[in-house]
Tab-separated table of C-alpha atoms in Angstrom:
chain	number	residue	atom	x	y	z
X	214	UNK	CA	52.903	-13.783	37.424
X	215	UNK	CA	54.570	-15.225	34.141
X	216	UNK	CA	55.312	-18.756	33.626
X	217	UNK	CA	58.859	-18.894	32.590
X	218	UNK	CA	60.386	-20.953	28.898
X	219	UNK	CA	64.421	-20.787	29.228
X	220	UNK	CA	65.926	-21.668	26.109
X	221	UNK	CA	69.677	-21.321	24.343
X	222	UNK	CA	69.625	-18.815	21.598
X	223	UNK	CA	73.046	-20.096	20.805
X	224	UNK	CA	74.140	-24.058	20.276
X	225	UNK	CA	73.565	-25.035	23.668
X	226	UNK	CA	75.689	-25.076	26.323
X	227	UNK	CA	74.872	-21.794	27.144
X	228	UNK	CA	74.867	-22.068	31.125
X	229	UNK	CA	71.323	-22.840	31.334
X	230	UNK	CA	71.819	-24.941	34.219
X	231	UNK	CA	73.140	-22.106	36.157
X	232	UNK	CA	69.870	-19.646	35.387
X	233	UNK	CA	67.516	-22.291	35.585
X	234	UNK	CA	68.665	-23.363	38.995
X	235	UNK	CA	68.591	-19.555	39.823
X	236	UNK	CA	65.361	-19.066	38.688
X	237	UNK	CA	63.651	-22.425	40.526
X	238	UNK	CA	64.001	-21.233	43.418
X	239	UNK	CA	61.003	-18.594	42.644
X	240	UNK	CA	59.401	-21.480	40.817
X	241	UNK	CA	57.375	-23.892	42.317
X	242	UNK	CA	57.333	-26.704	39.184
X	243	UNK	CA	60.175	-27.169	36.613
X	244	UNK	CA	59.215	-29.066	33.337
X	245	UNK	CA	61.673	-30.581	31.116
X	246	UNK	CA	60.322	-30.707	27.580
X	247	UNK	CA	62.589	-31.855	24.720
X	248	UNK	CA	66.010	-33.560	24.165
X	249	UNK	CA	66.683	-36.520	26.239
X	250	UNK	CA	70.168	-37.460	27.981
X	251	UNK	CA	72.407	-35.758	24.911
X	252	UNK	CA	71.839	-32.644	27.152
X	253	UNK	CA	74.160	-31.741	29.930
X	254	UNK	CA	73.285	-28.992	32.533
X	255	UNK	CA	75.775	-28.398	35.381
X	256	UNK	CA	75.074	-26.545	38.607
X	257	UNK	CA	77.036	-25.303	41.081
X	258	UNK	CA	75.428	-24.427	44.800
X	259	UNK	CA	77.071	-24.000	47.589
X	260	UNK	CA	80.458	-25.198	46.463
X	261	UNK	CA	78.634	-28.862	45.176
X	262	UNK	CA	78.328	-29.432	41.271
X	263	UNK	CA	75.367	-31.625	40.151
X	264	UNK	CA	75.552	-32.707	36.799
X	265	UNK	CA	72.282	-33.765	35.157
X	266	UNK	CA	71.165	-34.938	31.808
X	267	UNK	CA	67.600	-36.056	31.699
X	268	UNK	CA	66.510	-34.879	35.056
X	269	UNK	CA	64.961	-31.211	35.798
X	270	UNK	CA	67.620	-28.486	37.023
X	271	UNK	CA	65.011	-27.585	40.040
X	272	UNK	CA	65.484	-31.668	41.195
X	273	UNK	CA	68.432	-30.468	43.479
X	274	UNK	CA	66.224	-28.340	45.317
X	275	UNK	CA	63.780	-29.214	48.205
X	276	UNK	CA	60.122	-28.616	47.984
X	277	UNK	CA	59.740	-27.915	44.031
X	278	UNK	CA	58.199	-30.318	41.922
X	279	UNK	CA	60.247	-32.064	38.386
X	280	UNK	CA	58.465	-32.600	35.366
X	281	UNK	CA	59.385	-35.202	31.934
X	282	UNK	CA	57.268	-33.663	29.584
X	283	UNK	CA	56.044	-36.125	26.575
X	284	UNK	CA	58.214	-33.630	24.445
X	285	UNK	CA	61.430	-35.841	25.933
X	286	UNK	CA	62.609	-39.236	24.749
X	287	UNK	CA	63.229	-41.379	27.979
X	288	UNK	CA	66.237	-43.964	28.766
X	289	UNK	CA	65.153	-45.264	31.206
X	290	UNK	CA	68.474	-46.698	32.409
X	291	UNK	CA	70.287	-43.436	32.203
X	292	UNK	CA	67.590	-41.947	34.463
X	293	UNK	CA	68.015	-44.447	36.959
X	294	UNK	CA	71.292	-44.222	37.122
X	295	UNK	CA	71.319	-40.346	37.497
X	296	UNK	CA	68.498	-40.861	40.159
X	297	UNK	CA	71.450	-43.339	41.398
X	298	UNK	CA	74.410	-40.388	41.384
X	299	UNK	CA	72.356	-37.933	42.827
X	300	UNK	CA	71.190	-40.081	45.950
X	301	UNK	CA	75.077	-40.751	46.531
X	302	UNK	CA	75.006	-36.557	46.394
X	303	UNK	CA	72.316	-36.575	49.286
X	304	UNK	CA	69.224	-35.435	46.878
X	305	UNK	CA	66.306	-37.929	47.125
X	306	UNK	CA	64.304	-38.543	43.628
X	307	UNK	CA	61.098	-39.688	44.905
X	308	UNK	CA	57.769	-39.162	43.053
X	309	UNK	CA	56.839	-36.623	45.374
X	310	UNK	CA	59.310	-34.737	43.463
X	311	UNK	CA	59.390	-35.832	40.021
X	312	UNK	CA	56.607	-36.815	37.527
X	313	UNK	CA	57.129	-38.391	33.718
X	314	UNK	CA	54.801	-38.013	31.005
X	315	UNK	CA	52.772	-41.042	30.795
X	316	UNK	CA	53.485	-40.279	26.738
X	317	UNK	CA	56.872	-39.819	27.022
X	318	UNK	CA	58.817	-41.999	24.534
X	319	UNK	CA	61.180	-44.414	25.567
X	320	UNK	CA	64.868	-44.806	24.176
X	321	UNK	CA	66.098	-48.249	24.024
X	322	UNK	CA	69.337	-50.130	23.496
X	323	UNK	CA	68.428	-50.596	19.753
X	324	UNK	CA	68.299	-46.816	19.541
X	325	UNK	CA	71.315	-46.447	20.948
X	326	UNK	CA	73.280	-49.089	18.825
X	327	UNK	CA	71.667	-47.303	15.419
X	328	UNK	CA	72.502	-44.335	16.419
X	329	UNK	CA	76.227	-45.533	16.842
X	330	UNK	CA	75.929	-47.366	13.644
X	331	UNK	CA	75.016	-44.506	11.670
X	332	UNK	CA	77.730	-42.295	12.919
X	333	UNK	CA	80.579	-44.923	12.444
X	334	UNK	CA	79.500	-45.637	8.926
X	335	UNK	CA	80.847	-42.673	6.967
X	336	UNK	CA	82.868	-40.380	8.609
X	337	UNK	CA	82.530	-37.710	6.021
X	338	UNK	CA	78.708	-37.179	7.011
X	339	UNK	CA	79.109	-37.495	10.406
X	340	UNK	CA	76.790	-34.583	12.202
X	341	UNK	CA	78.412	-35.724	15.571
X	342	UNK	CA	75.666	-37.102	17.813
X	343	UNK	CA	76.149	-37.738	21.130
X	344	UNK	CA	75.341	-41.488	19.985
X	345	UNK	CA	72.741	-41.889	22.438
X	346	UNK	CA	69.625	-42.898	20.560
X	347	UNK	CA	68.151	-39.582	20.723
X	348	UNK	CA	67.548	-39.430	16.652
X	349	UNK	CA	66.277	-42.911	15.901
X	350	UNK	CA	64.682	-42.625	19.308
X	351	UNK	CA	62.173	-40.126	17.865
X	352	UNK	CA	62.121	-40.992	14.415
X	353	UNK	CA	60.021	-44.034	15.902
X	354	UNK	CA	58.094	-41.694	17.816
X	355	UNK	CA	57.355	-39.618	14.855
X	356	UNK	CA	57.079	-43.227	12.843
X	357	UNK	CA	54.212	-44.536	15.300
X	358	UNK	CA	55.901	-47.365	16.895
X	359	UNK	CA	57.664	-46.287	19.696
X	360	UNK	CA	57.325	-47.761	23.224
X	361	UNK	CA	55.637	-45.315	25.402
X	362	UNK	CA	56.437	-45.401	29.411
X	363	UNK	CA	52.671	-46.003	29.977
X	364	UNK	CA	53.098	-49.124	27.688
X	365	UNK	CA	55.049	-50.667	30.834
X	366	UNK	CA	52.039	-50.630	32.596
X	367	UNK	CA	50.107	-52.647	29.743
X	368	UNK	CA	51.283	-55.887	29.784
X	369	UNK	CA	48.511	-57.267	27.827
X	370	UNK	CA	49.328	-55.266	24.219
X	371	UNK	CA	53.359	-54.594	25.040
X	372	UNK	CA	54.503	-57.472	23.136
X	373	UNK	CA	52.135	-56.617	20.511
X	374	UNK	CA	54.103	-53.023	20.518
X	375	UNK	CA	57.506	-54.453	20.514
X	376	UNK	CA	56.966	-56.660	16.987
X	377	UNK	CA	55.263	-53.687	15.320
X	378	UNK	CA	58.811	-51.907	16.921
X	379	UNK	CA	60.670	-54.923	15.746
X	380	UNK	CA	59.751	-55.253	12.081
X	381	UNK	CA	60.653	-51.567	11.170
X	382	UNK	CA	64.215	-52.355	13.541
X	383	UNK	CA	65.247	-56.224	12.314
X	384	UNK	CA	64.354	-54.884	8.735
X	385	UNK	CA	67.347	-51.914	9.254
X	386	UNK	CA	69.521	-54.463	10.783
X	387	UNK	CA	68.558	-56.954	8.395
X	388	UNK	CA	69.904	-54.908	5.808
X	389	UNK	CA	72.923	-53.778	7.690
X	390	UNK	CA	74.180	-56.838	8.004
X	391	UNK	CA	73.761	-57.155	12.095
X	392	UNK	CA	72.379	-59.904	14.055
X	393	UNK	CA	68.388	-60.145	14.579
X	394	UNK	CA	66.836	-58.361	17.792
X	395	UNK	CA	64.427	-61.319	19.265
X	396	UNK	CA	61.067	-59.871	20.660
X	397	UNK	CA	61.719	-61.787	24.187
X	398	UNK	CA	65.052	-59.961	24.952
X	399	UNK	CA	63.186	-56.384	24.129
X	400	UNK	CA	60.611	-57.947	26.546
X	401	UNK	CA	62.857	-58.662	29.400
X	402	UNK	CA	65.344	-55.255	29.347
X	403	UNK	CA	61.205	-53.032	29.387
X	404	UNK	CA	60.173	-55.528	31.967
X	405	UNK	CA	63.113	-55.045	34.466
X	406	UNK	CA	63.054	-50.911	34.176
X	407	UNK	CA	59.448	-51.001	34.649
X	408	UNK	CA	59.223	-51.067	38.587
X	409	UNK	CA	61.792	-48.278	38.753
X	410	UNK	CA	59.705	-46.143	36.774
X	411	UNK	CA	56.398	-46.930	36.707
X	412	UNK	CA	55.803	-44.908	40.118
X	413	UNK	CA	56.746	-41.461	38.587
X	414	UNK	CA	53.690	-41.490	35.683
X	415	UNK	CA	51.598	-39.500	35.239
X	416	UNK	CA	49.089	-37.481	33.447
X	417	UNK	CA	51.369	-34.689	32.769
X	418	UNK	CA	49.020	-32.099	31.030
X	419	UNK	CA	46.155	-32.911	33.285
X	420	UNK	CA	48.728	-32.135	36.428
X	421	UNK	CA	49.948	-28.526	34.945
X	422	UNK	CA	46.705	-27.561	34.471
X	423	UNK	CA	45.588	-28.039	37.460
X	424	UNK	CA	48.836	-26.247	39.128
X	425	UNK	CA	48.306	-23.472	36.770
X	426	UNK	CA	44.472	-22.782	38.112
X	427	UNK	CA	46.204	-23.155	41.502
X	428	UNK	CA	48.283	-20.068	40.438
X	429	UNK	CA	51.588	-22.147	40.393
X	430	UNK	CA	54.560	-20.911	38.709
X	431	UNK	CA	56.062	-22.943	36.016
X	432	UNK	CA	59.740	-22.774	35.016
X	433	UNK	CA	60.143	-24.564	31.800
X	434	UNK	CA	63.671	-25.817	30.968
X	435	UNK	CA	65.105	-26.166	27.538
X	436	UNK	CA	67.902	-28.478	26.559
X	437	UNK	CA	70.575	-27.535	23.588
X	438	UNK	CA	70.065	-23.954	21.819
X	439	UNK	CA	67.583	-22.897	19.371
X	440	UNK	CA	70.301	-23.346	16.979
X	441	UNK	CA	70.003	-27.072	17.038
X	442	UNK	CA	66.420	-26.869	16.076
X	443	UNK	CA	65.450	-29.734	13.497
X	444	UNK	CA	63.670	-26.775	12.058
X	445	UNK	CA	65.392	-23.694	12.407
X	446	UNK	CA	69.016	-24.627	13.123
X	447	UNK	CA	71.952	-25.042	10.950
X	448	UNK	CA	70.027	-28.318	9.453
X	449	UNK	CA	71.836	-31.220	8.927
X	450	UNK	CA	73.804	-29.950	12.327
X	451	UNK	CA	71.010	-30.145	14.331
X	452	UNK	CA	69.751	-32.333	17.262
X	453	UNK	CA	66.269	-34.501	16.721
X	454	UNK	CA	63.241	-31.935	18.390
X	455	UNK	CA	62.364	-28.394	18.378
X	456	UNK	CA	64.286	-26.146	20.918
X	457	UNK	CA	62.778	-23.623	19.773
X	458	UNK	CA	60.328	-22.127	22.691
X	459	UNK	CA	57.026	-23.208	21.460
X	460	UNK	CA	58.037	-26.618	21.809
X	461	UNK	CA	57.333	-25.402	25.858
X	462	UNK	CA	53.961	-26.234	24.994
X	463	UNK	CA	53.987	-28.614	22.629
X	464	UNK	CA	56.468	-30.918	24.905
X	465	UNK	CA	54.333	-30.526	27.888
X	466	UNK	CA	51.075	-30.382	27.201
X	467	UNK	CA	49.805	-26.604	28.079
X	468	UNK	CA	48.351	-24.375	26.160
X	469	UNK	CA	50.912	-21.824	24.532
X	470	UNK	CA	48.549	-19.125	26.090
X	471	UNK	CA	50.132	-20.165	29.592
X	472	UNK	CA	53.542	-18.960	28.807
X	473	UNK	CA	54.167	-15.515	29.872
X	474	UNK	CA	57.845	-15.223	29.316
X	475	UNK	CA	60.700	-16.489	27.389
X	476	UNK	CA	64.248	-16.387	28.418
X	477	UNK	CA	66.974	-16.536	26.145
X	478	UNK	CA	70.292	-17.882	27.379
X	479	UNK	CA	73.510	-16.509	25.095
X	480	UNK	CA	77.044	-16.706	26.274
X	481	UNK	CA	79.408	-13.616	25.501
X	482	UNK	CA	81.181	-15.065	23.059
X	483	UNK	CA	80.050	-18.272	21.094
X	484	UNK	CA	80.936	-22.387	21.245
X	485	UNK	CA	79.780	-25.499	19.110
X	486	UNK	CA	80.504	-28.867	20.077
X	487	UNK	CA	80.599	-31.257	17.066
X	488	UNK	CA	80.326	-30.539	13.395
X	489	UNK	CA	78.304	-28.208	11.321
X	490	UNK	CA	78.954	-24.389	10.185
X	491	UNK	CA	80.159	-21.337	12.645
X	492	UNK	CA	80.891	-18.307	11.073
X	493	UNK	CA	82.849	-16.679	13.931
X	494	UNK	CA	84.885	-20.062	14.782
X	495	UNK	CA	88.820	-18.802	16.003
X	496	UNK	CA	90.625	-21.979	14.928
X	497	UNK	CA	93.726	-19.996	16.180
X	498	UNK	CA	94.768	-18.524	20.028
X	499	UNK	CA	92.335	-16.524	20.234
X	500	UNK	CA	89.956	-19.563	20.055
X	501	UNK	CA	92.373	-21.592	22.603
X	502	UNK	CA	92.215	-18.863	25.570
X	503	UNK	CA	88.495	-19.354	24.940
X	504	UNK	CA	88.338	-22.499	25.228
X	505	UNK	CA	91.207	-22.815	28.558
X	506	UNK	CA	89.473	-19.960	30.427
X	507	UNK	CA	85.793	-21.006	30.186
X	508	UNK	CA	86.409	-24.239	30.429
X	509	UNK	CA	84.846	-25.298	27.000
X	510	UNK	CA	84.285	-29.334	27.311
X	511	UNK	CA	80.873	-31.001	26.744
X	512	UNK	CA	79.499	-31.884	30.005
X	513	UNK	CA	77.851	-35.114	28.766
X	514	UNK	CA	80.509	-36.044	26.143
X	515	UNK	CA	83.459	-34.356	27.249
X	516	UNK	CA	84.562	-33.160	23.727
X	517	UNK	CA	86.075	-29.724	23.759
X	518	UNK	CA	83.772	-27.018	22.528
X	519	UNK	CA	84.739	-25.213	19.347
X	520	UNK	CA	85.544	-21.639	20.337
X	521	UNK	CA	84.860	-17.841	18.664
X	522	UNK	CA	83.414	-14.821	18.917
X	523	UNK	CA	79.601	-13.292	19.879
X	524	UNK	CA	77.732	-13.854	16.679
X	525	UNK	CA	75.017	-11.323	16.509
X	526	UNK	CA	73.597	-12.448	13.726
X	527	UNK	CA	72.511	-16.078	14.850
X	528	UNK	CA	70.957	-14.570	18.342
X	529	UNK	CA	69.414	-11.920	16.922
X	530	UNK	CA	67.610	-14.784	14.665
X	531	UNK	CA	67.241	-16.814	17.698
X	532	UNK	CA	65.277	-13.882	19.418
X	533	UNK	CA	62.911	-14.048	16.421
X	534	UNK	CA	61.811	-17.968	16.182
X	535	UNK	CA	61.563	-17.936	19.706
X	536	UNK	CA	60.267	-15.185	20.748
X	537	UNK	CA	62.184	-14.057	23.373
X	538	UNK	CA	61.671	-11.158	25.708
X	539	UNK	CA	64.535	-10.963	27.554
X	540	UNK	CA	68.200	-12.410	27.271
X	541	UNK	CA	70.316	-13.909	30.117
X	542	UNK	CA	74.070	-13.213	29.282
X	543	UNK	CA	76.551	-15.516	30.771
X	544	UNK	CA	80.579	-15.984	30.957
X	545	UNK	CA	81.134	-12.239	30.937
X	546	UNK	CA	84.410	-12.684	33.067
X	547	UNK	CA	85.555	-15.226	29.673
X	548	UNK	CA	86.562	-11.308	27.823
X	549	UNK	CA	88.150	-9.996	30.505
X	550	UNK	CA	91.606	-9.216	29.384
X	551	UNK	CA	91.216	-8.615	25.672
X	552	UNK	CA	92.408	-5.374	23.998
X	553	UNK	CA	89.963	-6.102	21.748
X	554	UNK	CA	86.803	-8.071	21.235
X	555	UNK	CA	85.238	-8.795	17.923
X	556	UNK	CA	81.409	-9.251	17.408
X	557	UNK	CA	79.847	-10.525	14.621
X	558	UNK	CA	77.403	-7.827	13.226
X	559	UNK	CA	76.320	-8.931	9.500
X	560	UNK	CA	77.302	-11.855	6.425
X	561	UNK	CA	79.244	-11.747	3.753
X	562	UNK	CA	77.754	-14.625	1.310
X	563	UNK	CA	78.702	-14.659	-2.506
X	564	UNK	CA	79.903	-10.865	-2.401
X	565	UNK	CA	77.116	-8.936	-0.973
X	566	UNK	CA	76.108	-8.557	3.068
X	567	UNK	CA	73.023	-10.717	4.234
X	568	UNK	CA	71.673	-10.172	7.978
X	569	UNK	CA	70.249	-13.763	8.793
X	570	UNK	CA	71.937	-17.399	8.322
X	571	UNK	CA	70.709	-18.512	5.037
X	572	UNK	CA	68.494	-22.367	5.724
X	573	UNK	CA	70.288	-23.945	2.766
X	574	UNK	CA	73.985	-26.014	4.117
X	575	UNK	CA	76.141	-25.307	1.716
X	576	UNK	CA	75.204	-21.681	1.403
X	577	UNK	CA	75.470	-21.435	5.709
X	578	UNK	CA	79.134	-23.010	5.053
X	579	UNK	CA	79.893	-20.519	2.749
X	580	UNK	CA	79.126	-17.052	4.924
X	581	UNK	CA	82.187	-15.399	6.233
X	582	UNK	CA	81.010	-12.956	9.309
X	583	UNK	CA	81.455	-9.085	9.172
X	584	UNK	CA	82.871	-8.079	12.099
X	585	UNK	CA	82.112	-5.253	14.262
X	586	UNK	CA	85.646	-4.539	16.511
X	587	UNK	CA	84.841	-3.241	20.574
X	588	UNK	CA	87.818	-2.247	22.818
X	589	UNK	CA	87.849	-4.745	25.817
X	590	UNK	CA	88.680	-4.168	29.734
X	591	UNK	CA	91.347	-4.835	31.742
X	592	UNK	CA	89.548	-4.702	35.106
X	593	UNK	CA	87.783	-8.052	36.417
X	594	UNK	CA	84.378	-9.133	35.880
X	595	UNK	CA	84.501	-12.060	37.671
X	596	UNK	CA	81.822	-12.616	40.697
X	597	UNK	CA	80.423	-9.347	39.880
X	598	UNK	CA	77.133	-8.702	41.485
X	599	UNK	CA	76.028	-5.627	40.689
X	600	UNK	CA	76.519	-2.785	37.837
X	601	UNK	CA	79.271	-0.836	40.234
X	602	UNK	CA	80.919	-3.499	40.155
X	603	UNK	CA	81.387	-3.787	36.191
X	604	UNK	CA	84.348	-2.036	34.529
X	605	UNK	CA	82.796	0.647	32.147
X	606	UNK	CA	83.741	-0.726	29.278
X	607	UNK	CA	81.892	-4.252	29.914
X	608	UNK	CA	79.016	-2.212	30.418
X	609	UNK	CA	79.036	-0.594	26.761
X	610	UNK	CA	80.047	-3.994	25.327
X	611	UNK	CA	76.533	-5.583	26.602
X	612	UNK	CA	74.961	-2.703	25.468
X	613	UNK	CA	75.766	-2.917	22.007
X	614	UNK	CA	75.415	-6.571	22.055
X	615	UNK	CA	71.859	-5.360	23.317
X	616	UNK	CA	71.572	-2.698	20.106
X	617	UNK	CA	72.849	-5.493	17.449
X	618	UNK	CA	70.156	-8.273	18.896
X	619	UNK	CA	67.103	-6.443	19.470
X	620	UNK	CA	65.975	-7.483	22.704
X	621	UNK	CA	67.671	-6.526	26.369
X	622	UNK	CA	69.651	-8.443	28.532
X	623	UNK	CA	67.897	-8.965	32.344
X	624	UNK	CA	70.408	-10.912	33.666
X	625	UNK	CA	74.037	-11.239	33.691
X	626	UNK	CA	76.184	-14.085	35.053
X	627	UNK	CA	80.341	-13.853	36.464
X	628	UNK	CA	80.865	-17.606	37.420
X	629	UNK	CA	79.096	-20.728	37.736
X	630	UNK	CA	77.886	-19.838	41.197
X	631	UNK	CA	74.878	-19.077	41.254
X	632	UNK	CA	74.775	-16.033	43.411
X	633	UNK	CA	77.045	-14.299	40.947
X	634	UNK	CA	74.460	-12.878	39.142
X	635	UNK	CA	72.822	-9.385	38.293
X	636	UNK	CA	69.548	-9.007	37.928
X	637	UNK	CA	67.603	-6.172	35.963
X	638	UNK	CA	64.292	-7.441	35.453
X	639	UNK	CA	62.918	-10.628	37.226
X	640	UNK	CA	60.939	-12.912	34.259
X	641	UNK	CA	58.753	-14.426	36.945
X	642	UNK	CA	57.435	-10.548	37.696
X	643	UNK	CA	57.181	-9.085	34.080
């Protein structure tokens, strides 16, 4: 049996929630390991949507255990107040059910104001952050003074923390013109979060371990799409962690040799919310019945998704830095309708044809896509469960998506619920 890494091979908002759900139900642990509450996952079961941010997709089901990996930053007042919306949904968030990283690292409402600050202060460099705290959250991280949740526990050497926090912070500020943050108030916002959390630590890479001798299966969930990697991604336009799928290990704490299988999520066509280059972007009505039919609006920011066609090019290149084995293709139903459907298949950058998205920005604004054109279907896709029940010509459209990427597609989704699916190869039984 394989443990499982799901990750976007796209910008996010792929439909992750959807297959992760789908595939917890197999799983017996689910392990969040990067991002923090910037990402948005909705489900749908049983005619109920759950929308979560921070917590684990497999938290809405009974008898599976949630995982924070240290890989995540932590606020801890959006988690409580998602533990909060969920109990009004009937789901219980107990630790019986959910574990945090004693490592994890803690956004606080410094973060969150810098982050805010930074956006606001030129327009023209905007990258379009969710203006949560996520960045500055782990640039302390990364800059060795972050607050750590097992630091809650420590009250001996947590003020000490907060000044070393506090002289990197009031020096920023400082300089920014804002107002002083005094050690005391820092003090009193950890202080009053601390009971709330305090009961889910743990010693996350201790506890996975000892699941995975116990012949557990993992499901590890990734937040945004490899294409927001601070590494690989369309850098500046990029989120603040790896999404790539080694950061399944990295963000948890198990060895890489425990991942069996990586799932790539990739809708049909492609979205973006915020700035930052897309090559197959339809700024026209094309792009608009996009948008309308899939319903293209951040689920944690609301902003409507940018909208164009199935680049090829950027999930074939996703495939590669990640790894992945197999590819879960969702919003199929989206294309039905088209006469035609356009798919990205190459780059035209300075007058000859590239087959990867250069790293450098300006060259990455400067590609214009080749395009490969595919006659579309007039018959319905929608709630599809099977390969009957797919007009032909969907068929040969995800099979030369499969040709142009490299890698096959297992799994196939025709509307947010979740038992609209089609399986062709199960990733927990490869």
């Amino acid at each position: 049996m394989a443990n499982v890494v799901v990750v976007g091979s796209q910008w996010g908002d792929e439909g992750k929630g959807k297959i992760v759900d789908w595939l917890s139900e197999q799983a017996d642990i689910v392990v969040r390991f990067q991002g923090g509450h910037n990402a948005g996952h909705t489900l749908v079961i049983n005619g109920t949507t759950y929308k979560l941010s921070l917590l684990p997709s497999g938290v809405v089901r009974p008898g599976k255990l949630s995982i924070i990996g240290n890989g995540v930053v932590l606020d801890p007042h959006a988690l409580i107040d998602e533990i909060a919306k969920l109990k009004k949904q009937n789901i219980d968030v107990t630790p019986d059910n959910l574990r945090i990283a004693e490592n994890t690292a803690l956004i606080l409402p410094l973060h969150r104001e810098l982050d805010a600050i930074r956006e606001n202060a030129n327009a023209a460099l905007s990258i379009g952050t969710t203006r949560r705290g996520i960045g500055p959250a782990y640039e302390d991280k990364v800059g060795r003074r972050a607050i750590r949740l097992m630091d809650l526990a420590d009250g001996a050497t947590l003020d000490r923390k907060i000044e070393r926090l506090l002289t990197h912070h009031n020096a920023l500020r400082k300089g920014l013109g804002l107002d002083l943050i005094e050690a005391g108030a820092v003090h009193q916002d950890l202080t009053s979060v601390a009971p709330a959390l305090l009961p889910f630590m743990d010693s996350v890479w201790s506890l996975l371990e000892q699941k995975r001798r116990e012949g557990k299966r993992i499901l590890f969930e990734g937040a945004q799409g490899a294409l927001l990697d601070v590494d690989h991604g369309t850098y500046p336009f990029v989120t603040s962690s790896n999404t790539v799928a080694a950061q399944a290990s990295t963000g948890s704490g198990i060895g890489p040799a425990s991942i069996g299988y990586v799932l790539g999520i990739c809708k049909a066509y492609t979205t973006r919310v915020g700035a930052g280059p897309f090559p197959t972007e339809q700024k026209n009505e094309t792009g608009r019945i996009l948008g309308e039919r899939g319903k293209e609006f951040g689920v944690v920011t609301g902003r409507p998704r940018r909208c164009g066609w199935f680049d090829a090019v950027l999930v074939r290149q996703s495939v590669r830095t990640s790894g992945i084995h197999g590819l879960a293709l969702t919003k199929l139903d989206i294309l039905d309708g088209f006469d035609e459907i356009k798919v990205c298949v190459a780059y035209r950058l300075d007058g000859r044809e590239i087959d990867y998205l250069p790293a450098g920005e300006h060259a990455q604004a400067r590609v214009e896509p080749v395009y490969e054109t595919i006659a579309g279907w007039r018959e319905g896709t929608a709630r599809a469960r099977s390969w009957a029940d797919l007009p032909a010509q969907a068929i040969k459209y995800v099979r030369r998506l499969e040709e142009l990427i490299g890698c096959s597609a297992v799994v196939l989704s025709t509307s947010p619920e979740r038992e609209d699916t089609i399986l062709m190869q199960n990733p927990f039984e490869t």
